[in-house]
Coordinates of C-alpha atoms in Angstrom, one line a residue:
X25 CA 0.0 0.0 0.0
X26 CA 1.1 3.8 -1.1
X27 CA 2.3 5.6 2.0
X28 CA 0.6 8.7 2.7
X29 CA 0.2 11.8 4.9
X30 CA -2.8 13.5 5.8
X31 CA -4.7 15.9 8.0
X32 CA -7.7 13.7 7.5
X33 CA -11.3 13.9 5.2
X34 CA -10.9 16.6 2.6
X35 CA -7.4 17.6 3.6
X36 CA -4.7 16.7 0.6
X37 CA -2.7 13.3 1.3
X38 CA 1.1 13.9 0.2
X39 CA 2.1 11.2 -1.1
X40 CA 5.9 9.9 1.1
X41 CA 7.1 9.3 -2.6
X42 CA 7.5 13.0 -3.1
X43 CA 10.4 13.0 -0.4
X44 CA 11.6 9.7 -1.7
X45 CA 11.4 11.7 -5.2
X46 CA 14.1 14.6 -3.3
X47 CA 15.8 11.6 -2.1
X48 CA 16.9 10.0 -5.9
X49 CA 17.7 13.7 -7.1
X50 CA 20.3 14.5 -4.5
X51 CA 21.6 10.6 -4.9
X52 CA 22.1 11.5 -8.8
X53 CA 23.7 14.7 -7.9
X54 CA 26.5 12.9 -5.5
X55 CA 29.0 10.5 -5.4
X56 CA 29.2 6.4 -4.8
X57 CA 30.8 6.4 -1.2
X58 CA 29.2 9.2 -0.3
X59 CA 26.5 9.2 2.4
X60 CA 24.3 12.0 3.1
X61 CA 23.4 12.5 7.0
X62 CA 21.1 15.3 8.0
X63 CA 20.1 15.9 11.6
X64 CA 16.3 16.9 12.0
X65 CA 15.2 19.4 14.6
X66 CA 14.8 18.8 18.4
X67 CA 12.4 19.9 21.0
X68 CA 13.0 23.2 22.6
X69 CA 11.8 24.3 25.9
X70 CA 9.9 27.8 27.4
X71 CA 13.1 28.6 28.8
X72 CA 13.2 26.9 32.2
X73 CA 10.2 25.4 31.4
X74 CA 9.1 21.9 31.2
X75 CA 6.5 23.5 28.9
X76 CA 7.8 22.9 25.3
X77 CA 7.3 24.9 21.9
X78 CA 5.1 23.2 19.3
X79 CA 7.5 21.5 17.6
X80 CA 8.0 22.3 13.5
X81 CA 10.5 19.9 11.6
X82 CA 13.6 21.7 10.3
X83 CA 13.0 22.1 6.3
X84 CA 16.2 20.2 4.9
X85 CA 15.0 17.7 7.0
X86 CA 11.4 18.1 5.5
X87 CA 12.9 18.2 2.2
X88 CA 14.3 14.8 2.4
X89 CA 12.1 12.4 4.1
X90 CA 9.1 14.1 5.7
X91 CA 9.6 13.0 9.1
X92 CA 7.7 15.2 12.0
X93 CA 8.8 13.8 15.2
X94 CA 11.8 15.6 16.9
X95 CA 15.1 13.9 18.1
X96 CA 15.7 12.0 14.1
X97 CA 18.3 12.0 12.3
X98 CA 18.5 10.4 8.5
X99 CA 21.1 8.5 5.9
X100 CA 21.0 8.3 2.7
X101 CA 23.9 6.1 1.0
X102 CA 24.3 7.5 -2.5
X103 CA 25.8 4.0 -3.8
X104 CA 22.4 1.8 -2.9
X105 CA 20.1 5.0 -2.8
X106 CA 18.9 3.2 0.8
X107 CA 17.4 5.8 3.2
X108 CA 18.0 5.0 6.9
X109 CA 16.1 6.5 9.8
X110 CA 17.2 7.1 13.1
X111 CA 14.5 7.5 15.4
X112 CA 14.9 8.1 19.6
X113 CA 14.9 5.1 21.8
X114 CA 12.5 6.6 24.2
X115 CA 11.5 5.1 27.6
X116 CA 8.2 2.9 28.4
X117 CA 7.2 5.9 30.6
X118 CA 6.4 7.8 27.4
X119 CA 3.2 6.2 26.7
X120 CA 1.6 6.9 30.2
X121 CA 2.5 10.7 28.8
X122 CA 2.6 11.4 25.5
X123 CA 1.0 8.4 23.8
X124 CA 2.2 4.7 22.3
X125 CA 5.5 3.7 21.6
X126 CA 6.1 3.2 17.4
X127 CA 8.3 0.6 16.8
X128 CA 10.9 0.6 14.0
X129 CA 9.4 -1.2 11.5
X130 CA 5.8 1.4 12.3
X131 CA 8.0 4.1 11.4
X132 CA 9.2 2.3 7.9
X133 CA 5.9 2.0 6.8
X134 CA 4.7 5.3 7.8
X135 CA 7.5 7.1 6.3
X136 CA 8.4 4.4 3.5
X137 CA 12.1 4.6 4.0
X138 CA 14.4 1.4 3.4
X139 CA 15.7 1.0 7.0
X140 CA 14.5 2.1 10.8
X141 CA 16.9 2.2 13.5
X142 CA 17.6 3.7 17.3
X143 CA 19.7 7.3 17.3
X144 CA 22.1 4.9 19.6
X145 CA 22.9 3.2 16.7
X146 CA 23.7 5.7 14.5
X147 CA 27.6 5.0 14.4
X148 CA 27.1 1.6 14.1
X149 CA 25.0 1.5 11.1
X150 CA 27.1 3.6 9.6
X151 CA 30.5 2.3 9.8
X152 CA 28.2 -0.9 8.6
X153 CA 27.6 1.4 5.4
X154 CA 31.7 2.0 5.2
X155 CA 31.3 5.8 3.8
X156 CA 34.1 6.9 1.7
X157 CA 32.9 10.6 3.1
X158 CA 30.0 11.7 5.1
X159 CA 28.3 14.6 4.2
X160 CA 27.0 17.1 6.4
X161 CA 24.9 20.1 6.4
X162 CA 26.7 23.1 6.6
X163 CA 25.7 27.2 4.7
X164 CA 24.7 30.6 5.4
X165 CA 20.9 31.3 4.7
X166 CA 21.5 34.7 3.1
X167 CA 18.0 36.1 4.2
X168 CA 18.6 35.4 8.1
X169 CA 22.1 35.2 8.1
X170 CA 22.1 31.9 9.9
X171 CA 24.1 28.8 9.6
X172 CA 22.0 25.9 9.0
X173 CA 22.5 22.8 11.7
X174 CA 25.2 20.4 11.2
X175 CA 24.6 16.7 12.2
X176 CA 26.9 15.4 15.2
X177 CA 26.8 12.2 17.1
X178 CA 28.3 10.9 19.8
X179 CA 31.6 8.8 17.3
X180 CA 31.4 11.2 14.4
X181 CA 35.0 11.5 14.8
X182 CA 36.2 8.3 13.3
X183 CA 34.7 9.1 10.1
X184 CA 35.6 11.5 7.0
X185 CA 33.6 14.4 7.1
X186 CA 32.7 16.7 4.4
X187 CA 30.6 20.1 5.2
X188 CA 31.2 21.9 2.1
X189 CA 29.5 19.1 -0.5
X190 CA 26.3 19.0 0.5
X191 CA 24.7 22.2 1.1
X192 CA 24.8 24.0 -2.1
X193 CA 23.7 21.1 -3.5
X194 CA 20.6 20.4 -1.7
X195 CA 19.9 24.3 -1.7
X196 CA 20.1 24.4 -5.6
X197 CA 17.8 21.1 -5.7
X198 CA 15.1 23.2 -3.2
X199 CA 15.2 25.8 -5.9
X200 CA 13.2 24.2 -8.8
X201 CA 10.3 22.1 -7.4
X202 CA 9.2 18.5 -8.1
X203 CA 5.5 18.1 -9.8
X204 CA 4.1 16.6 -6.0
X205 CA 5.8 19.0 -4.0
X206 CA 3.9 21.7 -6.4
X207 CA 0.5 19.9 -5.5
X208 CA 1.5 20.6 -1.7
X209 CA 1.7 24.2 -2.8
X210 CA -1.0 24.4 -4.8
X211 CA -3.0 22.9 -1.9
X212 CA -2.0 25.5 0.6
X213 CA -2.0 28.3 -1.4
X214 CA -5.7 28.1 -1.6
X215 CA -6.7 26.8 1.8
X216 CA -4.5 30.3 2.8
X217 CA -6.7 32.2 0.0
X218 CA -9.8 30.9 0.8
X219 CA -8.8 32.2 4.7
X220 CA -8.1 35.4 2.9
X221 CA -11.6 35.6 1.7
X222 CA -13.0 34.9 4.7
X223 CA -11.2 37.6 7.0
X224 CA -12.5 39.9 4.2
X225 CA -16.2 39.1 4.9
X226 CA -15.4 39.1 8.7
X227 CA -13.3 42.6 8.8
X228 CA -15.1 45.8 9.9
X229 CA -14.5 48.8 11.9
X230 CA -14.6 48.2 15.5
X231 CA -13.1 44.5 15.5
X232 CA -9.4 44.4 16.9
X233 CA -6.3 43.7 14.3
X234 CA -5.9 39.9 16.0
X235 CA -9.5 39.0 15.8
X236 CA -9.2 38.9 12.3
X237 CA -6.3 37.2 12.7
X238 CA -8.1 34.4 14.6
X239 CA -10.2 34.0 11.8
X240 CA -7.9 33.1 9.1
X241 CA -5.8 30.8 11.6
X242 CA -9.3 29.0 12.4
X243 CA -9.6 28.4 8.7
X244 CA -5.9 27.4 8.3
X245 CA -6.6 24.8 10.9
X246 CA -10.3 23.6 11.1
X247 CA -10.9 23.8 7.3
X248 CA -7.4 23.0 5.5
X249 CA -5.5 21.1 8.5
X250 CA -2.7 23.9 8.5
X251 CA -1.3 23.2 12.3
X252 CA 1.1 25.9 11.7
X253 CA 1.6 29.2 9.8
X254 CA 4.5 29.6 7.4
X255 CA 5.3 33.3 10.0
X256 CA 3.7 35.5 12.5
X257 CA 1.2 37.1 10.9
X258 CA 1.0 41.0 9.9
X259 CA -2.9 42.4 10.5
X260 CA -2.4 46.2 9.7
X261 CA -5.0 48.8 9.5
X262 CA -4.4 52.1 9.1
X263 CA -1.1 53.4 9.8
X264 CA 0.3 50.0 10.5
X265 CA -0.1 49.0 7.2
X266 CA 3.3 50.8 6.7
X267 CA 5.4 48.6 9.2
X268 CA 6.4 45.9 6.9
X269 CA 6.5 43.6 9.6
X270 CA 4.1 44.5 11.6
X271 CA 2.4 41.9 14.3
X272 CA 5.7 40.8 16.5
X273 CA 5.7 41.0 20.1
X274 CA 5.9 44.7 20.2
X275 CA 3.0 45.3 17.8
X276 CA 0.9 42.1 18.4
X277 CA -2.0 42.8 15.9
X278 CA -3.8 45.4 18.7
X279 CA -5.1 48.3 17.4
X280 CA -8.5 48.7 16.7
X281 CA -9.7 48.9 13.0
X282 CA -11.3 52.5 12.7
X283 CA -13.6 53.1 9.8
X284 CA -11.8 54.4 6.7
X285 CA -8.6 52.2 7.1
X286 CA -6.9 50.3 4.6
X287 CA -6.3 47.0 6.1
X288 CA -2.9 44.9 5.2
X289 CA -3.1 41.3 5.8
X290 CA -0.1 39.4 5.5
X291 CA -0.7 35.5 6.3
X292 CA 0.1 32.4 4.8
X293 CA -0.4 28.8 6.3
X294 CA 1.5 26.1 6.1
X295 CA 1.1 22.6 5.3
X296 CA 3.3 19.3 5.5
X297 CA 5.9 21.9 6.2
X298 CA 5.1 23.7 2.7
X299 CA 4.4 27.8 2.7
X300 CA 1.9 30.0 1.7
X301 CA 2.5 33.7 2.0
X302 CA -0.2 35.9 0.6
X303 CA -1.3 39.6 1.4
X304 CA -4.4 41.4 0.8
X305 CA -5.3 45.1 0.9
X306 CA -8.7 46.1 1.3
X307 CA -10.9 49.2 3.1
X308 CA -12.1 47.9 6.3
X309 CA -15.6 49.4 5.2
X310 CA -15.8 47.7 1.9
X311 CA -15.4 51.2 0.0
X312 CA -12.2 52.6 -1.5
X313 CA -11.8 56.4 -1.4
X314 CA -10.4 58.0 -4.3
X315 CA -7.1 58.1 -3.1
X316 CA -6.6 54.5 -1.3
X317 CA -8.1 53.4 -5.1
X318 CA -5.5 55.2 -6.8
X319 CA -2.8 53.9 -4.1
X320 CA -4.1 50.4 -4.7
X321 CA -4.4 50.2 -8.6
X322 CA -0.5 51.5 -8.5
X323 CA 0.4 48.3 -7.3
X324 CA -2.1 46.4 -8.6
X325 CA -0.2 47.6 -12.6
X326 CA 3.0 46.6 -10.6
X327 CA 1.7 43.2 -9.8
X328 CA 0.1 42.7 -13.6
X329 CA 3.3 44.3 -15.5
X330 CA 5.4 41.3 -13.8
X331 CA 2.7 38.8 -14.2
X332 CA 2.4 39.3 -17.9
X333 CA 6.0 39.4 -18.7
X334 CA 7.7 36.9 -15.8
X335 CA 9.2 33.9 -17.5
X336 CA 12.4 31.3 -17.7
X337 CA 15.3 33.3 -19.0
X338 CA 13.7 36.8 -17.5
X339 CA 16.1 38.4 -14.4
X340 CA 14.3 38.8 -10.9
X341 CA 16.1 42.2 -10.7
X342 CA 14.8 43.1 -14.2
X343 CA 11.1 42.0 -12.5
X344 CA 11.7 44.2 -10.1
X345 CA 12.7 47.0 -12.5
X346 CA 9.1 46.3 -14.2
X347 CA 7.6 46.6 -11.3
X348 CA 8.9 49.8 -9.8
X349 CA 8.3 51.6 -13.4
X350 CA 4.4 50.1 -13.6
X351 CA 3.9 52.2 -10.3
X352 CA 5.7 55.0 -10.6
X353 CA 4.2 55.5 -13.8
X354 CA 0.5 55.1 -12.4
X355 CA 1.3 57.5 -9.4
X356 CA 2.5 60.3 -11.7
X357 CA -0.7 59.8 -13.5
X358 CA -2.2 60.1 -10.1
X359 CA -0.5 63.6 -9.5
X360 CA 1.6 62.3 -6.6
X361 CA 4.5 62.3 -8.4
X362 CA 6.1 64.3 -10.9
X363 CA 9.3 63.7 -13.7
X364 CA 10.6 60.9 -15.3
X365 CA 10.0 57.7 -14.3
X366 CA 13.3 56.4 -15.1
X367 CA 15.1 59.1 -13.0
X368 CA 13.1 58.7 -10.5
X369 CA 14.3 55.2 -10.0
X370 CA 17.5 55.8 -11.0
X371 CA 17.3 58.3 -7.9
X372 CA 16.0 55.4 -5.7
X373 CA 12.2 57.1 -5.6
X374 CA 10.9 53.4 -6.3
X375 CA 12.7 52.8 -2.6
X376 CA 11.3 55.3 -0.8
X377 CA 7.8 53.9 -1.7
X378 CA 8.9 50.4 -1.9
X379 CA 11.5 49.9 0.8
X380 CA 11.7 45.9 0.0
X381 CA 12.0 43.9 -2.7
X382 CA 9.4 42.4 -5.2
X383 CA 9.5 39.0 -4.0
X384 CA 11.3 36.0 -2.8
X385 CA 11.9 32.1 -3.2
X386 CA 8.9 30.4 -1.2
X387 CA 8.8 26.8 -0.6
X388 CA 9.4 24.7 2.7
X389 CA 10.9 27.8 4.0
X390 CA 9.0 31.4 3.5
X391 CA 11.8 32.7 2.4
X392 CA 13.0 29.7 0.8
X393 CA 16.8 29.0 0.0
X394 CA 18.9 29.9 -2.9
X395 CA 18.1 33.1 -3.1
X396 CA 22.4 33.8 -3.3
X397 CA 24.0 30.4 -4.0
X398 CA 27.6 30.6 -5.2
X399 CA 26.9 30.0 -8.9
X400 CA 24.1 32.6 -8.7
X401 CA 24.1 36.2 -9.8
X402 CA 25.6 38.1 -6.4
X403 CA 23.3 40.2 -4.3
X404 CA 23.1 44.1 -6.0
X405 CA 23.6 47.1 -4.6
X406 CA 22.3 50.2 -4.1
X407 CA 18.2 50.5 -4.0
X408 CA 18.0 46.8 -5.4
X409 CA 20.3 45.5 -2.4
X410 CA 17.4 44.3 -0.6
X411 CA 16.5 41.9 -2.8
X412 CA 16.3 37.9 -1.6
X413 CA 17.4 36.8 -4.8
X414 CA 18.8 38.1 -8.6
X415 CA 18.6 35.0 -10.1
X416 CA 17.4 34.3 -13.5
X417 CA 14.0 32.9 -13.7
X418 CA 13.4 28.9 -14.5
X419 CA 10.4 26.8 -14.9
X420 CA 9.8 25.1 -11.6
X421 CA 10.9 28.0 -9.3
X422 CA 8.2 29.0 -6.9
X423 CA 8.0 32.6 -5.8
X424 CA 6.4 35.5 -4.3
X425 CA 5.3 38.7 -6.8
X426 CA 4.7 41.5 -3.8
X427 CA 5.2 45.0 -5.3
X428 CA 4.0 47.9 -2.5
X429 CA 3.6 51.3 -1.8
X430 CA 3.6 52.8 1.8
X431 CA 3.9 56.0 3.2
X432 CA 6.5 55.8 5.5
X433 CA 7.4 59.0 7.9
X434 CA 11.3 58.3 8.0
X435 CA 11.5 57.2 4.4
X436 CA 9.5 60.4 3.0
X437 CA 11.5 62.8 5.6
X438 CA 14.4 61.7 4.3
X439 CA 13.2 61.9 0.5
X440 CA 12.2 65.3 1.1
X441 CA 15.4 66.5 2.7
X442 CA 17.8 65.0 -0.4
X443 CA 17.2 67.7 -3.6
X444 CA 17.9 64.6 -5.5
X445 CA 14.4 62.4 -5.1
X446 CA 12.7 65.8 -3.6
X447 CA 12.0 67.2 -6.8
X448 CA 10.2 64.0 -7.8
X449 CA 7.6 63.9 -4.9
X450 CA 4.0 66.5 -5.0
X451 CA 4.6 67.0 -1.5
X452 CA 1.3 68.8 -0.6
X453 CA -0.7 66.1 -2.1
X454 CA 1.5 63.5 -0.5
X455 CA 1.0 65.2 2.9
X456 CA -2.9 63.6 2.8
X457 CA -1.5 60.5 2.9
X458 CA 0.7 60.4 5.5
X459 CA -0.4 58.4 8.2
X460 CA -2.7 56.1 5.9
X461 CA -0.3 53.2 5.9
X462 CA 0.5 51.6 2.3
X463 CA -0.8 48.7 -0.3
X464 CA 0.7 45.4 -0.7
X465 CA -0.5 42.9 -2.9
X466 CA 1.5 39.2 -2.7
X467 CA 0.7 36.5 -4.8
X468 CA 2.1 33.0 -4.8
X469 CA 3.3 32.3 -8.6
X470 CA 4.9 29.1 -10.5
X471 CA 7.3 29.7 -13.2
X472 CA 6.3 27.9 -15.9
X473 CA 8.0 27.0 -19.5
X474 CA 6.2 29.8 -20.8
X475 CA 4.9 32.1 -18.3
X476 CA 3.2 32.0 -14.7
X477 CA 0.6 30.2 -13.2
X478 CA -0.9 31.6 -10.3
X479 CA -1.5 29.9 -7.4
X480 CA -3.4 32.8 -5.5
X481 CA -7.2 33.0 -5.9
X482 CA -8.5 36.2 -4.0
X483 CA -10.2 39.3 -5.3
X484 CA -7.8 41.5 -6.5
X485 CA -9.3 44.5 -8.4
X486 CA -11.3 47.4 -6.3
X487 CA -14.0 45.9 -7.7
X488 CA -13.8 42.2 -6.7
X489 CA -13.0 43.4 -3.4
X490 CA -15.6 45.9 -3.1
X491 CA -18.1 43.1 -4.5
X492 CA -16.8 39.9 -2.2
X493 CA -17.2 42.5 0.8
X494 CA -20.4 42.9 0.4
X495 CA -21.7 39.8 -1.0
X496 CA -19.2 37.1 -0.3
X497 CA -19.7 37.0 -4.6
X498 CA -17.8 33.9 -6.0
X499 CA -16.4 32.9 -2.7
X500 CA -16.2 28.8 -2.5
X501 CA -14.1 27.3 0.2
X502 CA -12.3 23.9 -0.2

């Protein structure tokens, strides 16, 4: 019988051959007498605790076998193409606790892998395998800065260890996805858009920035069987719709929506460890004004202009570019702006407005790797240097298309003290929108070998918004 993982009736079963799938392409991309050994993630307590976080499986880990229990670690011998589990020995006491024991041979058929065996036995097992190298796990993420986890044991020492092989290679392999792992995202992007749609009928003035929140994260969970979110999400109305990251600890999704905000919803759920990152703009009363429309349909051209011309070959910076010029463009025919459009970006106006960049990687990770691998085009600089990646586009990549627009105190005080980008700005119109917050739209795309496919299904003109707000028109959940 086909091995599969699921959150139950209607929830999608992912099939375990899509990790034995990520399994054969890293095999085919090593060496006989290699062996691969990744360490999974462990359990990590509230501090002092013996209260524990909920536990998420680290994505490399994901990536190659699926495993969700904490404490694992995985081989994979390149020579036989035999994946080997290594699962804790844990204590009979567990099952008064925390539930019944698996056994080995449970956790083989559950996670269709070739071999199950105790973490004690891990150097055993693998001097049994006689590894010309071991590889482990070992590379800077380039959006966090972080190094990813290298595996150790207790004996690692008598063998020869390689960090360097593996982790471009697995990055690069992350980068173009597999047909199933495309179904995951497919799956989640519209249990995350459907979530969307429903925060946009529950939204109104009065309600509190988290209770909308609640809302989508029901959804998530009850409907689609999304146990976790891909990241913390960002509810902001009003003025908080201009802190891009709005929602952390400091700014926990409190205020209270006021009639006549914009409300920016940044939330993506996240399923057999697979993202969704999606944001919606919409006015919290159902009605655009004149100049949250204008505002809106400038990013709105943005998001179009790279829809319509995104393909394999095509530079993310170049996207980028397209972007940047679609608004600009829209908000001089708006009267906010004045001048050319290409000196305004060569004067970094498009940064001011748009602080980030259009988009990012998005897979088992948000920000999902390879954004900067050593083969790939280095990060730019100047007003492009926030990018997450300037890699040319190729059919399988999964990303994010999020142009914006936000009205940022600092970013305009500073614009209108340099003559340079000053000039650009009609700074008594802009004045009204100080203090409105901003517009982003974020959809989740697939390169194709011809274009993009969409995986985001949410009203996105003013008037499918306007419409689904007040009639919940066309809205059909999973």
């Amino acid at each position: 019988m086909a091995a599969f993982w699921s959150m139950g009736p209607l929830t999608l079963e992912v099939p375990m051959s899509l990790f034995a799938k990520n399994r054969q392409r890293l095999a085919e991309k090593l060496q006989d007498g290699q062996v691969v050994l990744l360490q999974g993630g462990e359990d990590i307590s509230h501090y002092d605790t013996d209260i524990q976080y909920v536990f998420r499986q680290e994505a490399y880990f994901t990536w190659l076998c699926g495993v969700k229990e904490p404490g694992c670690y995985l081989a994979l011998d390149v020579k036989t193409k035999k994946a080997h589990l290594f699962v804790p020995h844990l204590p009979d006491e567990y099952e008064v606790w925390m539930g019944k024991l698996l056994t080995c041979d449970q956790f083989k058929k559950i996670y269709a892998v070739d071999e199950v065996h105790y973490v004690e036995d891990i150097a055993k097992v693998l001097k049994s395998l006689n590894p010309e190298k071991l590889l482990t796990l070992s590379g800077p993420n380039t959006d966090s800065g972080l190094t990813a986890k290298e595996a150790v044991f207790e004996g690692i020492d008598e063998f020869t260890v390689d960090n360097e092989i593996l982790f471009p290679t697995i990055a690069e392999l992350r980068v173009i996805k597999t047909p199933e792992e495309i179904e995951v995202m497919r799956y989640v992007c519209k249990v995350s858009s459907d979530a969307h749609k429903q925060v946009m009928l529950y939204a109104k003035p009065g309600l509190k920035e988290y209770q909308c929140e609640s809302v989508f994260l029901d959804h998530c969970y009850r409907v689609g069987g999304c146990r976790h979110v891909s990241y913390t999400c960002i509810c902001g109305s009003g003025q908080n719709a201009a802190t891009l990251h709005y929602g952390h600890a400091a700014a926990p999704n409190s205020k209270m929506i006021e009639d006549g905000d914009l409300c920016l919803f940044d939330m993506g759920g996240n399923y057999a460890g697979y993202a969704a990152d999606i944001t919606c703009t919409f006015p919290a009363n159902g009605k655009f004004t004149e100049d949250q429309k204008l505002v809106y349909e400038a990013v709105l051209a943005a998001r179009d202009a790279v829809v319509r011309e995104a393909k394999p070959g095509v530079l993310w910076t170049d996207m980028h570019l397209t972007a940047n010029r679609s608004m600009l463009q829209h908000l001089k025919d708006g009267g906010l702006l004045f001048g050319s459009v290409e000196d305004m970006i060569e004067n970094g106006v498009g940064a001011i407005l748009q602080p980030h960049g259009l988009g990012h990687l998005i897979g088992l990770d948000v920000h999902d790797v390879g954004g900067y691998l050593p083969h790939c085009p280095p990060r730019p600089s100047g007003p492009l240097a926030r990018l997450r990646t300037a890699r040319r586009l190729q059919a399988g990549m999964a990303l994010t298309i999020e142009p914006g627009c936000y009205f940022i105190d600092k970013l305009l005080d500073r614009a209108q003290s340099n003559p340079s980008q000053a000039r650009f700005f009609n700074w008594s119109r802009v004045a009204s929108f100080r203090g409105c917050g901003g517009v982003r739209i974020e959809d989740d795309v697939l390169i194709t070998e011809d274009g993009v496919e969409n995986l985001t299904f949410v009203p996105r003109t003013v008037a499918e918004i306007e419409e689904h707000m007040s009639t919940g028109a066309n809205f059909k959940s999973i």
